[in-house]
Short mmCIF file of C-alpha atoms and ligand atoms in Angstrom, two decimals:
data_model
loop_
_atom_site.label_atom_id
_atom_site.label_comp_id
_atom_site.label_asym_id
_atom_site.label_seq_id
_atom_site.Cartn_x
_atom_site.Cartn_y
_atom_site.Cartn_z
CA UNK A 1329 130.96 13.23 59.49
CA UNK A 1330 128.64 10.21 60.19
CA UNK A 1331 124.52 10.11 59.86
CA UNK A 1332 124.46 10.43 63.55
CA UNK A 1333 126.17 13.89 64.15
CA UNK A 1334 122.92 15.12 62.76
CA UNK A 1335 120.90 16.30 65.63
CA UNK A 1336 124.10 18.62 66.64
CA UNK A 1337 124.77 19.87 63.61
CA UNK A 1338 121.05 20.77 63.53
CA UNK A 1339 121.38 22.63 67.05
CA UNK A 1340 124.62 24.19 65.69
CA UNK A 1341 122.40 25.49 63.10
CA UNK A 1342 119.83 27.01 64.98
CA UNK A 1343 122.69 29.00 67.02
CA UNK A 1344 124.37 29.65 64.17
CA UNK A 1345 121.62 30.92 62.56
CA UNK A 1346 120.55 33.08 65.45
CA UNK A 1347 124.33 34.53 65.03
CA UNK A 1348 124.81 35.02 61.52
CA UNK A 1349 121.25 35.87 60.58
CA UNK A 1350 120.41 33.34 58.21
CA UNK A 1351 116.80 33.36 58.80
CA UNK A 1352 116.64 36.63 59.50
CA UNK A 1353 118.16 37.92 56.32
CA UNK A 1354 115.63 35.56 54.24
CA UNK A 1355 112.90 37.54 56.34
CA UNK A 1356 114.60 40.96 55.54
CA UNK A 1357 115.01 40.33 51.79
CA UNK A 1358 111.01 39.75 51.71
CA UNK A 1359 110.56 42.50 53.27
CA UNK A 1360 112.43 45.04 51.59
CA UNK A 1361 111.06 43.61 48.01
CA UNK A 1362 107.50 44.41 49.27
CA UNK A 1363 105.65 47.53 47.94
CA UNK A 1364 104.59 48.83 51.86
CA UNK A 1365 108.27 48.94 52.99
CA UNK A 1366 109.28 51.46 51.15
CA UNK A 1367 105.99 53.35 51.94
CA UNK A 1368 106.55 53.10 54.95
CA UNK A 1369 110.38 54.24 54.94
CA UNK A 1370 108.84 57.30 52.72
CA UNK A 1371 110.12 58.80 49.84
CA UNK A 1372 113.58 60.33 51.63
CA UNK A 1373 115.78 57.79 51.29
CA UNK A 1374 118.64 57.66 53.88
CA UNK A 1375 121.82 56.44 54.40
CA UNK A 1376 121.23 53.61 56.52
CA UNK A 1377 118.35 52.37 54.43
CA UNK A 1378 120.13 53.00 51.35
CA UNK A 1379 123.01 50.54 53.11
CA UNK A 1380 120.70 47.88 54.10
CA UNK A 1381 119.48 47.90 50.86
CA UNK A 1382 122.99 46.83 49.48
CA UNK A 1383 123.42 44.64 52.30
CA UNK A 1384 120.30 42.91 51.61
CA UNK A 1385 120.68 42.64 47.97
CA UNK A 1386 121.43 38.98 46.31
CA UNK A 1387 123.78 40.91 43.56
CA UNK A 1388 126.02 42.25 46.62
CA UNK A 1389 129.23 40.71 46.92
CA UNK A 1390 130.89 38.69 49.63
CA UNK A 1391 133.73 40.42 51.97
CA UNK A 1392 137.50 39.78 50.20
CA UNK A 1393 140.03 39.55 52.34
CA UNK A 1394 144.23 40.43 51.46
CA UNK A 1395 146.26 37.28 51.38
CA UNK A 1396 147.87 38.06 54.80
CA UNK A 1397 144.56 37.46 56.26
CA UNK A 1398 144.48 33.74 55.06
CA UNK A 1399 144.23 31.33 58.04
CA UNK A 1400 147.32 29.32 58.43
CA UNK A 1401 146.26 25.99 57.21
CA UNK A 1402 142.62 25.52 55.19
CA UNK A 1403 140.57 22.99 57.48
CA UNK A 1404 138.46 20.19 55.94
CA UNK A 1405 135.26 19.10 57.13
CA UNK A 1406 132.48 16.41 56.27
CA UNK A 1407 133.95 14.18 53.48
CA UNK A 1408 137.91 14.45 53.32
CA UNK A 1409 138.20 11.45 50.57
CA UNK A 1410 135.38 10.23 48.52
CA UNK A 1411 134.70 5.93 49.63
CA UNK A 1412 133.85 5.82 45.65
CA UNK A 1413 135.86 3.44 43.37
CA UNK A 1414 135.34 5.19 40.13
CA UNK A 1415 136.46 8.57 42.04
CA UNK A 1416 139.85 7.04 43.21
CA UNK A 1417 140.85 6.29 40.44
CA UNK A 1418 140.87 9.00 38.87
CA UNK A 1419 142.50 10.33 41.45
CA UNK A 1420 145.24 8.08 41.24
CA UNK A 1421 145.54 9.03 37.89
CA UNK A 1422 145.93 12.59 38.55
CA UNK A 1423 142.12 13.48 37.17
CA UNK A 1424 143.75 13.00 33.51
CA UNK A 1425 140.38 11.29 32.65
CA UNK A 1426 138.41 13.62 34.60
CA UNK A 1427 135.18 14.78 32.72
CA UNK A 1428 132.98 17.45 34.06
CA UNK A 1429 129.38 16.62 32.84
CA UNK A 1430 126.61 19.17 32.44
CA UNK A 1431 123.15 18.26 31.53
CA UNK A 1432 119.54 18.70 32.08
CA UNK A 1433 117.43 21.58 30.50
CA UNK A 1434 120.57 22.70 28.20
CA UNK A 1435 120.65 23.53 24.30
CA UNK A 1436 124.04 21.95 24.61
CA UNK A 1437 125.00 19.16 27.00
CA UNK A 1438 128.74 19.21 27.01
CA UNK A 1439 131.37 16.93 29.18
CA UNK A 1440 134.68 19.39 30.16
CA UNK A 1441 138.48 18.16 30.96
CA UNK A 1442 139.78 20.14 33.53
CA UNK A 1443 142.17 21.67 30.98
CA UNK A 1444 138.73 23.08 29.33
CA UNK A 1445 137.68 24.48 32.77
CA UNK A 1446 140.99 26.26 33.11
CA UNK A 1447 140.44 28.19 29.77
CA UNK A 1448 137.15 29.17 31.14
CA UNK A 1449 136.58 32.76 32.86
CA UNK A 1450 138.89 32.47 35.81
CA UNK A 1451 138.19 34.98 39.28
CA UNK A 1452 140.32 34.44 42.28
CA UNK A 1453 138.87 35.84 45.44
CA UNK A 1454 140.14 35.83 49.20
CA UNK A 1455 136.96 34.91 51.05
CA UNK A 1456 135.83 33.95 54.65
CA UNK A 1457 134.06 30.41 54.65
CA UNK A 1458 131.65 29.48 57.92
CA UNK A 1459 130.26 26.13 58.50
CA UNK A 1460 127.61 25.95 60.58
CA UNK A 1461 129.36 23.98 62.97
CA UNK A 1462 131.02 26.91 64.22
CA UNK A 1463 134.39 27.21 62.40
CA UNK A 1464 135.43 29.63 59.81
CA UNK A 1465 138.53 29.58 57.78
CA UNK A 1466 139.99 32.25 55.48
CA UNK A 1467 141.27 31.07 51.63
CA UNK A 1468 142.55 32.08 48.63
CA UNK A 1469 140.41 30.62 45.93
CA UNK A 1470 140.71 30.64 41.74
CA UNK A 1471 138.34 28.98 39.49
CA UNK A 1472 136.09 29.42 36.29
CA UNK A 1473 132.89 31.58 36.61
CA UNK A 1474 130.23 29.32 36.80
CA UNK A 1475 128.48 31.62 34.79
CA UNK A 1476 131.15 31.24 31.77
CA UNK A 1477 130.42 27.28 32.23
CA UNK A 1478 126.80 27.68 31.66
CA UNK A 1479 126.66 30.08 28.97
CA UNK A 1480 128.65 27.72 26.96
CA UNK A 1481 126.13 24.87 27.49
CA UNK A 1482 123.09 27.68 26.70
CA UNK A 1483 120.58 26.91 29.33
CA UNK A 1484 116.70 27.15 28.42
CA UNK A 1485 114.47 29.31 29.56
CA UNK A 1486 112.59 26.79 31.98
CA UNK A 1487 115.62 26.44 34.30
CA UNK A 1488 115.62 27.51 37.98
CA UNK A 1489 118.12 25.69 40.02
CA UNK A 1490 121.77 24.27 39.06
CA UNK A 1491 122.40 20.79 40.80
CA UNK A 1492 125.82 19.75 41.58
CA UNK A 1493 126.20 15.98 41.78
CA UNK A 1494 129.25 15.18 44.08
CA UNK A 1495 131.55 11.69 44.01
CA UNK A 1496 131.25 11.20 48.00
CA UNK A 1497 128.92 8.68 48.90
CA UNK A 1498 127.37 9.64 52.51
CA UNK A 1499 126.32 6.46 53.53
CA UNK A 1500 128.78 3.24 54.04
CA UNK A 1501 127.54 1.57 51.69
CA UNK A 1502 128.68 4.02 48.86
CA UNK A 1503 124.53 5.16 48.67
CA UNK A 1504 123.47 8.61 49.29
CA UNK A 1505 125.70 11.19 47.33
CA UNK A 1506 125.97 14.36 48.80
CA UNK A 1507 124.25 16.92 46.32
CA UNK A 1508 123.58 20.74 46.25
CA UNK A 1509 121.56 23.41 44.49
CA UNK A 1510 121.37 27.12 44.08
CA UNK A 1511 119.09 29.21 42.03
CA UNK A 1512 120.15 30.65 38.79
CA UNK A 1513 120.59 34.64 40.46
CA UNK A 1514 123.84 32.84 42.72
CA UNK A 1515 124.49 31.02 39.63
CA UNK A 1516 125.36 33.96 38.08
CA UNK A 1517 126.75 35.92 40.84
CA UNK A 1518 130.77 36.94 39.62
CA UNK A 1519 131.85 35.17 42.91
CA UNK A 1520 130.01 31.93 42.09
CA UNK A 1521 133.10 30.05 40.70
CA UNK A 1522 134.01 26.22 40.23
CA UNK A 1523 137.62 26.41 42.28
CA UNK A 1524 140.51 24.41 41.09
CA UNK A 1525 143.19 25.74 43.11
CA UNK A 1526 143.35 27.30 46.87
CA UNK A 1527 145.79 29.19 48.06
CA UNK A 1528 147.98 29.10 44.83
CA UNK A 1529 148.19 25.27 44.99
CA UNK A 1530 145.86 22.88 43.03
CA UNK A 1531 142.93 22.05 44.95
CA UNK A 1532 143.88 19.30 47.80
CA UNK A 1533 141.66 16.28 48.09
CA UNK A 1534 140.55 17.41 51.49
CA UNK A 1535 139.08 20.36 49.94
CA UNK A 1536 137.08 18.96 46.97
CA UNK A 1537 139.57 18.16 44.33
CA UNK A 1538 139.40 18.28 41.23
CA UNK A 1539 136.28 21.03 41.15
CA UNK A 1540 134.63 22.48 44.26
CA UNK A 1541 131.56 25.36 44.26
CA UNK A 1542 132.19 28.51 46.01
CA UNK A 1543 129.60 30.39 46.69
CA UNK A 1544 130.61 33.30 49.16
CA UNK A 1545 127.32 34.41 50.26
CA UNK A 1546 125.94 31.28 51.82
CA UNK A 1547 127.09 29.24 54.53
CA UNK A 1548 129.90 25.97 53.96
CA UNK A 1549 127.92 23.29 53.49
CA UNK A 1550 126.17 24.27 49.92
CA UNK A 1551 129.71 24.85 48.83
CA UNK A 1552 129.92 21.16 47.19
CA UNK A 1553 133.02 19.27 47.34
CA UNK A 1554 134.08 16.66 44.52
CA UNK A 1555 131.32 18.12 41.43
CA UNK A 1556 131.47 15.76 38.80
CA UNK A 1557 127.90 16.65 37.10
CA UNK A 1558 126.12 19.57 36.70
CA UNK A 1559 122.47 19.50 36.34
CA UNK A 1560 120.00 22.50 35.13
CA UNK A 1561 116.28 21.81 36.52
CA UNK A 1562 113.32 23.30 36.81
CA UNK A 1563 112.55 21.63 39.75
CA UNK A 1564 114.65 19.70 42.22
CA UNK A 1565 111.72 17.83 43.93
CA UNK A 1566 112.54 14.68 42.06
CA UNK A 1567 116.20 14.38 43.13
CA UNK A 1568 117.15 12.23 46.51
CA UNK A 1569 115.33 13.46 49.54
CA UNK A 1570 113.38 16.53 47.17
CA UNK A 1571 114.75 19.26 49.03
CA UNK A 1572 118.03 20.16 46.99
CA UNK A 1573 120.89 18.91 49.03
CA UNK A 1574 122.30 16.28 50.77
CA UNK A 1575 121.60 18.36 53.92
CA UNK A 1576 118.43 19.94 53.26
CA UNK A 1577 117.21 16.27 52.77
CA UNK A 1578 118.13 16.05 56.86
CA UNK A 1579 116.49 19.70 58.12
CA UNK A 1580 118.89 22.36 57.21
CA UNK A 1581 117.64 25.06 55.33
CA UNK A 1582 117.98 25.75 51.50
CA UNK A 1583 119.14 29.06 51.15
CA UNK A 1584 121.80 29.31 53.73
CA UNK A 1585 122.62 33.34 53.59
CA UNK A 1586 124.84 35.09 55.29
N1 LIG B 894 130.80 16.71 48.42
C1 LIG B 894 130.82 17.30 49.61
N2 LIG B 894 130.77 18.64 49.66
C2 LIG B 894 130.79 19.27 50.86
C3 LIG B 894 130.81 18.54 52.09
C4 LIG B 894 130.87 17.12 51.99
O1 LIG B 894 130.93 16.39 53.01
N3 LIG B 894 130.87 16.54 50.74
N4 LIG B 894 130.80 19.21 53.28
C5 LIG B 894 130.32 20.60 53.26
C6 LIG B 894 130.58 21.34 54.47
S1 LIG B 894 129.54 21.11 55.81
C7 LIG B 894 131.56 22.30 54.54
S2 LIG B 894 131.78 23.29 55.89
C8 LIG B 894 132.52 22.45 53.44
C9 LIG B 894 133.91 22.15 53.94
O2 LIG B 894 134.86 22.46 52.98
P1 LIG B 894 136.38 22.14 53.27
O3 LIG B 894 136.51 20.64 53.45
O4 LIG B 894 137.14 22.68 52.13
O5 LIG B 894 136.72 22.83 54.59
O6 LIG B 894 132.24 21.63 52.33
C10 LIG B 894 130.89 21.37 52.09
N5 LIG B 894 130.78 20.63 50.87
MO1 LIG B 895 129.95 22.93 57.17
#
């Protein structure tokens, strides 16, 4: 999508954000973690509170669907081939010389082959995915737990937010990549995988080949396409725009719940 579809997608936001309760759920989740809520809700628990509680809860998991469910054909949006040399060629090459690098405030920076992702912690899941510009799709998604990934580089105890550097360039003249971040409780959330494959085939090019996040709980865009660095930070303030993604950096909000 071009620099200029920005003030709609930004609308599309708001609406969708009215609709989904992005906002509101960020509201909610302070809310319930403050000590006069549950005054105020009293000692006797009930049902509904004890539901919202799950449904509020950054540990919950995301709605998984049966395979009949899966939408016919798996749109792609924003970037559908990365406009980066080094990228396409790899491609062309089948991403034999693919390397996976991880980095930043690790005991252990290590560089994987996809052949080392696959031996990883694998979860498939059958998951809704809605982009803010008001499509949703359903897909059949198998990758390593991103959680197996970063035990194995040992993070250190400073680090807050995992970056995900993608290939796409978003401006024409191959500036700008588009970047996201999530904190380290999503990070480690079992349906917070790196997908290789979608709906039993390896993952096409439209859809982020050869690694794509998924990250069930939050809205399409932080799920980045094309990941070929991972970065642990304490801080993302220093990266691009400061505000953790390519998006952010243009309005959106960071934590995009649903
Ligand atoms: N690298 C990269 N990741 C990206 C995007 C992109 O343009 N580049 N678009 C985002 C948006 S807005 C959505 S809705 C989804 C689309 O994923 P799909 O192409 O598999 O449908 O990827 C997200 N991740
Ligand atoms: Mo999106």
């Amino acid at each position: 999508m071009g620099k200029n579809s920005g003030l709609t997608r930004r609308s599309l936001l708001a609406r969708a954000g009215a609709g989904v309760c992005a906002l509101t759920l960020a509201g909610c989740q302070k809310l319930s973690e403050s000590a006069w809520f549950s005054k105020v809700l009293g000692v006797g628990e009930n049902a509904s509170y004890r539901t919202q509680r799950l449904f509020l809860s950054r540990k919950a998991m995301a709605q998984e669907f049966t395979e009949a469910d899966r939408s016919p054909a798996f749109r792609s949006n924003g970037t559908s081939m990365p406009n980066n040399p080094e990228y396409i060629s790899l491609a062309d090459n089948g991403f034999t010389y693919y390397r996976l690098k991880v980095g930043g405030l690790v005991e252990r920076p290590m560089s994987f082959s996809l052949a080392d992702i696959r031996v990883l912690p694998h979860r498939t899941q059958t998951t809704r995915h809605d982009c803010v510009e008001g499509w949703s799709a359903i897909g059949k998604w198998k990758g390593a737990r991103l959680s197996a990934l970063l035990e194995e580089v040992r993070p250190k105890p400073t680090v807050r937010y995992v970056v995900f550097h993608c290939a796409d360039p978003m401006e024409e003249d191959g500036s700008s990549p588009y970047y996201e971040s999530i904190d380290m409780e999503d990070a480690f959330h079992p349906q917070t995988i790196l997908a290789y494959e979608l709906n039993d085939e390896p993952l096409p090019i439209a859809n982020g080949a050869p690694l794509r996040l998924r990250l069930e709980r939050q809205l399409g865009y932080k799920m980045a396409k094309y990941v070929m660095r991972i970065e642990l930070v304490e801080d993302f303030s220093g990266i691009a725009g400061g505000k953790g993604g390519y998006w952010e950096d243009q309005g959106y909000e960071w934590y995009a719940g649903i």
